[in-house]
PDB file of C-alpha atoms in Angstrom:
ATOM      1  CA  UNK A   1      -6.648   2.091   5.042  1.00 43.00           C
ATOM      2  CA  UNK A   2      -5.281   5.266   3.670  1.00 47.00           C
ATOM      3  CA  UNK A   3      -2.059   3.509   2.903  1.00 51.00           C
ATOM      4  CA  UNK A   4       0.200   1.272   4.811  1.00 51.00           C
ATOM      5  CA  UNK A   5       3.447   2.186   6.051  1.00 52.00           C
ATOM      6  CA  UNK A   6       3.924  -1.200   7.943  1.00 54.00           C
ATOM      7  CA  UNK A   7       1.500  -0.356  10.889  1.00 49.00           C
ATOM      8  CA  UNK A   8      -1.642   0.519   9.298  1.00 50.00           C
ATOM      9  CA  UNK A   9      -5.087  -1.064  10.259  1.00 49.00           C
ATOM     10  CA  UNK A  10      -8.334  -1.132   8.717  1.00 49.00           C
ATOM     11  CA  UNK A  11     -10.135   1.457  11.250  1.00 49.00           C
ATOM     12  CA  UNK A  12     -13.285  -0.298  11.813  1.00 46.00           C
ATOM     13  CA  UNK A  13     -10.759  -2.971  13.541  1.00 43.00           C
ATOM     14  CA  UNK A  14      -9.825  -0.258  16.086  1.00 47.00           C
ATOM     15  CA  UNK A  15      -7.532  -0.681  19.445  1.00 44.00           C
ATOM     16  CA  UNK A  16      -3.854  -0.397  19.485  1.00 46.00           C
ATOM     17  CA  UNK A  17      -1.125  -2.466  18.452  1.00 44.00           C
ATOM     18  CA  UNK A  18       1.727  -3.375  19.834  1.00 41.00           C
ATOM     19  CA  UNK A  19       4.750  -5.356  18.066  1.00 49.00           C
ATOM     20  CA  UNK A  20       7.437  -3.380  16.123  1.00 51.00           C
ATOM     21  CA  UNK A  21       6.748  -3.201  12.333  1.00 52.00           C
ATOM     22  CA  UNK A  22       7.687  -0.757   9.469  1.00 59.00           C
ATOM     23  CA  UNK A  23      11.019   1.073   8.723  1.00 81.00           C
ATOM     24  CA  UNK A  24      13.373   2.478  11.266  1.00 88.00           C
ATOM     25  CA  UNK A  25      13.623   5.632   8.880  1.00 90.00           C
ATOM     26  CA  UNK A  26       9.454   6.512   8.414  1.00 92.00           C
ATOM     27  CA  UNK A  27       8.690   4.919  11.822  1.00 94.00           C
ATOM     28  CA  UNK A  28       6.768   6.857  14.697  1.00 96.00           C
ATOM     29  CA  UNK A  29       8.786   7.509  17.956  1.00 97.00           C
ATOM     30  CA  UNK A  30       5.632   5.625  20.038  1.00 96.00           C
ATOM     31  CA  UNK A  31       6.926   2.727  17.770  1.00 94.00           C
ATOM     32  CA  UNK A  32      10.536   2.653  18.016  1.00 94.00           C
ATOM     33  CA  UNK A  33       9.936   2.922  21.966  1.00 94.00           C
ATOM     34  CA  UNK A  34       7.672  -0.372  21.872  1.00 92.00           C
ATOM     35  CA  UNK A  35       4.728   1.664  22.906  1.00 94.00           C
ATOM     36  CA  UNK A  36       0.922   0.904  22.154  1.00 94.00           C
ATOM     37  CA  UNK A  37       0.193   3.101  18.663  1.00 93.00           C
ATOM     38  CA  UNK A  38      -2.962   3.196  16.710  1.00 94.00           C
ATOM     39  CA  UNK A  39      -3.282   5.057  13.100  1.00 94.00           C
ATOM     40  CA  UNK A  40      -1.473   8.123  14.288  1.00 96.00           C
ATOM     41  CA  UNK A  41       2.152   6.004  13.965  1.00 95.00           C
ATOM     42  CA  UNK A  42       0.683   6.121  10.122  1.00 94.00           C
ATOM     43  CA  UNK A  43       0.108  10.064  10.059  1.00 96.00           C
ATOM     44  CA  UNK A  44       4.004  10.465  11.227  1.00 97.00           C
ATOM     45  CA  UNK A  45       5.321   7.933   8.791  1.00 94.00           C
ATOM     46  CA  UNK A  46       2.661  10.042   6.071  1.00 94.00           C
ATOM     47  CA  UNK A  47       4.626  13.219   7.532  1.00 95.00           C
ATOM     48  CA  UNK A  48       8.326  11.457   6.401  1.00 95.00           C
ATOM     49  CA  UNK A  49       7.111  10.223   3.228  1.00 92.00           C
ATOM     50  CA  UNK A  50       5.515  14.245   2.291  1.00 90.00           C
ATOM     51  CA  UNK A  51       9.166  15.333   3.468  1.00 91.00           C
ATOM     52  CA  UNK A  52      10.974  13.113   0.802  1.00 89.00           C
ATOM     53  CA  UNK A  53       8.779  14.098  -2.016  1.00 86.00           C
ATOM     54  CA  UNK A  54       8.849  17.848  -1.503  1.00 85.00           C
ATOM     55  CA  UNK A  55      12.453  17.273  -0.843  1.00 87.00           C
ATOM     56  CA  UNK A  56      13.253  14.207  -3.362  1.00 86.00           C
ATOM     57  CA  UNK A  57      15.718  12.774  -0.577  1.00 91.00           C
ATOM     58  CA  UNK A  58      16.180  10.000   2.229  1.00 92.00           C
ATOM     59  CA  UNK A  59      15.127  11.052   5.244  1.00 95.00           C
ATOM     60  CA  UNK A  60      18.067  11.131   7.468  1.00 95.00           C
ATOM     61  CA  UNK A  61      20.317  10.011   4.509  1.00 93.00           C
ATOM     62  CA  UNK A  62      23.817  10.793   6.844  1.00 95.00           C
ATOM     63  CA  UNK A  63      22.811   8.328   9.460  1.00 94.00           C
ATOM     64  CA  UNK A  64      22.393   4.559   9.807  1.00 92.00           C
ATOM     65  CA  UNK A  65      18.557   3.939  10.062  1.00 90.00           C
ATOM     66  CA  UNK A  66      19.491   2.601  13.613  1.00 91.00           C
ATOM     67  CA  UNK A  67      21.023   5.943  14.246  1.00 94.00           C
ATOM     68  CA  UNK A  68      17.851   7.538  13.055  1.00 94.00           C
ATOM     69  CA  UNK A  69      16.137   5.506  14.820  1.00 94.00           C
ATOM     70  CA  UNK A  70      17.489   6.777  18.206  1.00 95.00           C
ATOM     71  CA  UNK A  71      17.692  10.395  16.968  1.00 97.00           C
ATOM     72  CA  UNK A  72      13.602  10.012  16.262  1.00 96.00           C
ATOM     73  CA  UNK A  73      13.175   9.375  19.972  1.00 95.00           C
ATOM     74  CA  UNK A  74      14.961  12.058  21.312  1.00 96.00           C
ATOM     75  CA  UNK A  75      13.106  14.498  18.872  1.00 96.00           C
ATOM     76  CA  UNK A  76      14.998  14.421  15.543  1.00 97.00           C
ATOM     77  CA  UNK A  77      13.080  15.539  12.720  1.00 98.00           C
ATOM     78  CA  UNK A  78      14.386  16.017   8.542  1.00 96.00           C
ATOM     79  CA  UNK A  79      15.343  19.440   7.889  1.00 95.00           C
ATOM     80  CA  UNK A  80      12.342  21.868   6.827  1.00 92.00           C
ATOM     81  CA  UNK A  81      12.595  22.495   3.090  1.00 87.00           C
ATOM     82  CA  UNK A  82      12.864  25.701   2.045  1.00 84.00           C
ATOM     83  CA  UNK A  83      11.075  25.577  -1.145  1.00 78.00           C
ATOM     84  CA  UNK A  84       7.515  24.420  -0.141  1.00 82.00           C
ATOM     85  CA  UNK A  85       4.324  26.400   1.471  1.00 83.00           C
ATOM     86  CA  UNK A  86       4.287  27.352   4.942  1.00 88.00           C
ATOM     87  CA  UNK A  87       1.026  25.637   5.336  1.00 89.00           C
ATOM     88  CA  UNK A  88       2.607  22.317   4.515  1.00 89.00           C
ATOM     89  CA  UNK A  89       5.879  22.963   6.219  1.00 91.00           C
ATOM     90  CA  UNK A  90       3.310  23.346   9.396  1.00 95.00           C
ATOM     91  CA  UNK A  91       1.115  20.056   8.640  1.00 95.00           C
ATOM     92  CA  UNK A  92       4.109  18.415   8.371  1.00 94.00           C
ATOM     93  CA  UNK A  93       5.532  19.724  11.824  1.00 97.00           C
ATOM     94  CA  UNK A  94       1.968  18.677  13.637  1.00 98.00           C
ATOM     95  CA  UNK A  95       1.719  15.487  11.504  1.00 98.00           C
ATOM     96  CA  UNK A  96       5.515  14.489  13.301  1.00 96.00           C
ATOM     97  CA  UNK A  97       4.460  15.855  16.327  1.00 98.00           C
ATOM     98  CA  UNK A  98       5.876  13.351  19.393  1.00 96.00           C
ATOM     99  CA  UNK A  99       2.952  12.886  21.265  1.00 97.00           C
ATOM    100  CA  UNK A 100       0.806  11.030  18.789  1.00 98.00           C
ATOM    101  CA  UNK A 101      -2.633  12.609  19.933  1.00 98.00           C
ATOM    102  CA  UNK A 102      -1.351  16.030  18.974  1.00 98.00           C
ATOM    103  CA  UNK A 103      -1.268  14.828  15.157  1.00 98.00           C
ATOM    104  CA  UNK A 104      -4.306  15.441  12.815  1.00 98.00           C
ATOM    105  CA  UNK A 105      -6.055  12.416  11.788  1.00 96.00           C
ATOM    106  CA  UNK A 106      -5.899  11.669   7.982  1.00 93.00           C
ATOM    107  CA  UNK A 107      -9.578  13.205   7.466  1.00 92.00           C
ATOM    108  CA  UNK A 108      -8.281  16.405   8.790  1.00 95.00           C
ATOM    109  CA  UNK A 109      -4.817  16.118   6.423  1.00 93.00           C
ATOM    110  CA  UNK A 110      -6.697  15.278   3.221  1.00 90.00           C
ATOM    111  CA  UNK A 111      -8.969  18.699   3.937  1.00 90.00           C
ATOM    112  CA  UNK A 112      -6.164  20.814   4.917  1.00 91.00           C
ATOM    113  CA  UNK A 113      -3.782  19.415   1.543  1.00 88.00           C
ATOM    114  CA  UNK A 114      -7.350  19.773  -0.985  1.00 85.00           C
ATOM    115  CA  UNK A 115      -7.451  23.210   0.511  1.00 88.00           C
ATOM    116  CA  UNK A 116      -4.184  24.181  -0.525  1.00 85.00           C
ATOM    117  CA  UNK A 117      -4.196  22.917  -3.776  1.00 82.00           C
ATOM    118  CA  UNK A 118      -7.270  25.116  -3.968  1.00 81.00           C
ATOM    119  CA  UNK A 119      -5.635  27.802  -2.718  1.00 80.00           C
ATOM    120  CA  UNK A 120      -2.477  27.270  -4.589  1.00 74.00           C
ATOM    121  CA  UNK A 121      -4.681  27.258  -8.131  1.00 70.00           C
ATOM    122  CA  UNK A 122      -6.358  30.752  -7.391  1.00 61.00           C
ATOM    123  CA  UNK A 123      -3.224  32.294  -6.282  1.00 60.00           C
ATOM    124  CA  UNK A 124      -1.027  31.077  -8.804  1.00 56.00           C
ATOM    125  CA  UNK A 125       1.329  29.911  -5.900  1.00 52.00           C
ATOM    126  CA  UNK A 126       1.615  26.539  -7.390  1.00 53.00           C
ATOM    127  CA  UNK A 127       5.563  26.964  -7.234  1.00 50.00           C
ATOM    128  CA  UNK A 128       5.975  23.844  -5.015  1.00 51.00           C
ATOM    129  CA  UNK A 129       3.486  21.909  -6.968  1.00 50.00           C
ATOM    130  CA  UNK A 130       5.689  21.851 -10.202  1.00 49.00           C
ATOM    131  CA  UNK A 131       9.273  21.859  -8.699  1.00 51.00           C
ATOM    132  CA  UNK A 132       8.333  18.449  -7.782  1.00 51.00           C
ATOM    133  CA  UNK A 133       6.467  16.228  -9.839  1.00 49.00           C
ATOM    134  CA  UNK A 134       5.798  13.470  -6.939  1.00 56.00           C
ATOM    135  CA  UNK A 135       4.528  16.342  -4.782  1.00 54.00           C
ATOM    136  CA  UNK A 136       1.760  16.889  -7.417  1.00 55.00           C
ATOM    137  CA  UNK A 137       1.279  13.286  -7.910  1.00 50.00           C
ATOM    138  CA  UNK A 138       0.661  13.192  -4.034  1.00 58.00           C
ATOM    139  CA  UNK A 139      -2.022  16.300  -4.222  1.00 56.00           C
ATOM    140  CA  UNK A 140      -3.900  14.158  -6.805  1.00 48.00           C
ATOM    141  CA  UNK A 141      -4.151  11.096  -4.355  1.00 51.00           C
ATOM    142  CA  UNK A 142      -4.649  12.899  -1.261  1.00 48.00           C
ATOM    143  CA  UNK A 143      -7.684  14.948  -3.324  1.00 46.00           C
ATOM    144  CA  UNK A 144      -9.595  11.447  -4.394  1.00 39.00           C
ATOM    145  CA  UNK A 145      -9.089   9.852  -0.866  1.00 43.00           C
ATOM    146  CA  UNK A 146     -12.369   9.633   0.911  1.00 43.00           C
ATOM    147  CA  UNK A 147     -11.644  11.278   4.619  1.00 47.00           C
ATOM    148  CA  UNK A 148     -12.457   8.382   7.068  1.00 46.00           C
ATOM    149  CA  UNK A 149     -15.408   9.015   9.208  1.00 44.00           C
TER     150      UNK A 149
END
């Protein structure tokens, strides 16, 4: 497990689960519908949980989490902040992607986020990495997290 955000599996169990579990607020539109959903409901509720710590705020903070609930499954997504890198403004957009199978898996996020903390070190363009402290605290995890195979 990467981390659990009420729907997480150990992979090696595999197959797809099926009850309703987590937090109206972080939870996947597959789930909210009472669809099957596998690790990718985990990548979306990773997505909402990256969104609050570049942005230091509750998701959807104006709405019930029943109304966000509904909003999430006709397409509602947080508000793009305008203080962090395009490149993780755009893994964020594919990680809450609707159609789970279009989301990376979390091998693919933890290369893409150690790549831009790379990146962001060489260029100097660490200005999203210190207006946040959790955001850093995040690139530290993500960077000692073993991608799955």
């Amino acid at each position: 497990k990467v981390a659990d955000f009420g729907v997480a599996r150990f992979q090696n169990q595999g197959g797809v689960m099926t009850a309703e579990t987590g937090t109206y607020r972080w939870m996947a539109p597959e789930v909210i519908n009472h669809l099957p959903y596998d690790q990718k409901a985990d990548v979306f509720s990773f997505a909402i949980v990256l969104w609050e710590l570049v942005t230091a705020k509750v998701p959807y903070d104006s709405m019930t989490p029943l109304q966000a609930a509904l909003g999430v499954r006709q397409g509602l997504r947080p508000d793009l902040p305008q203080n962090a890198h395009p490149k993780l403004l755009d893994l964020m957009q594919r990680c809450w992607e609707t159609v789970p199978d279009k989301r990376p898996s979390f091998s693919e996020i933890t290369v893409e986020l150690e790549t831009l903390l790379q990146e962001s070190q060489i260029t100097g363009t660490d200005y999203f990495l210190t207006q946040h402290s959790n955001w850093r605290v995040l690139m530290i995890c993500s960077s000692v997290v073993p991608p799955s195979t």
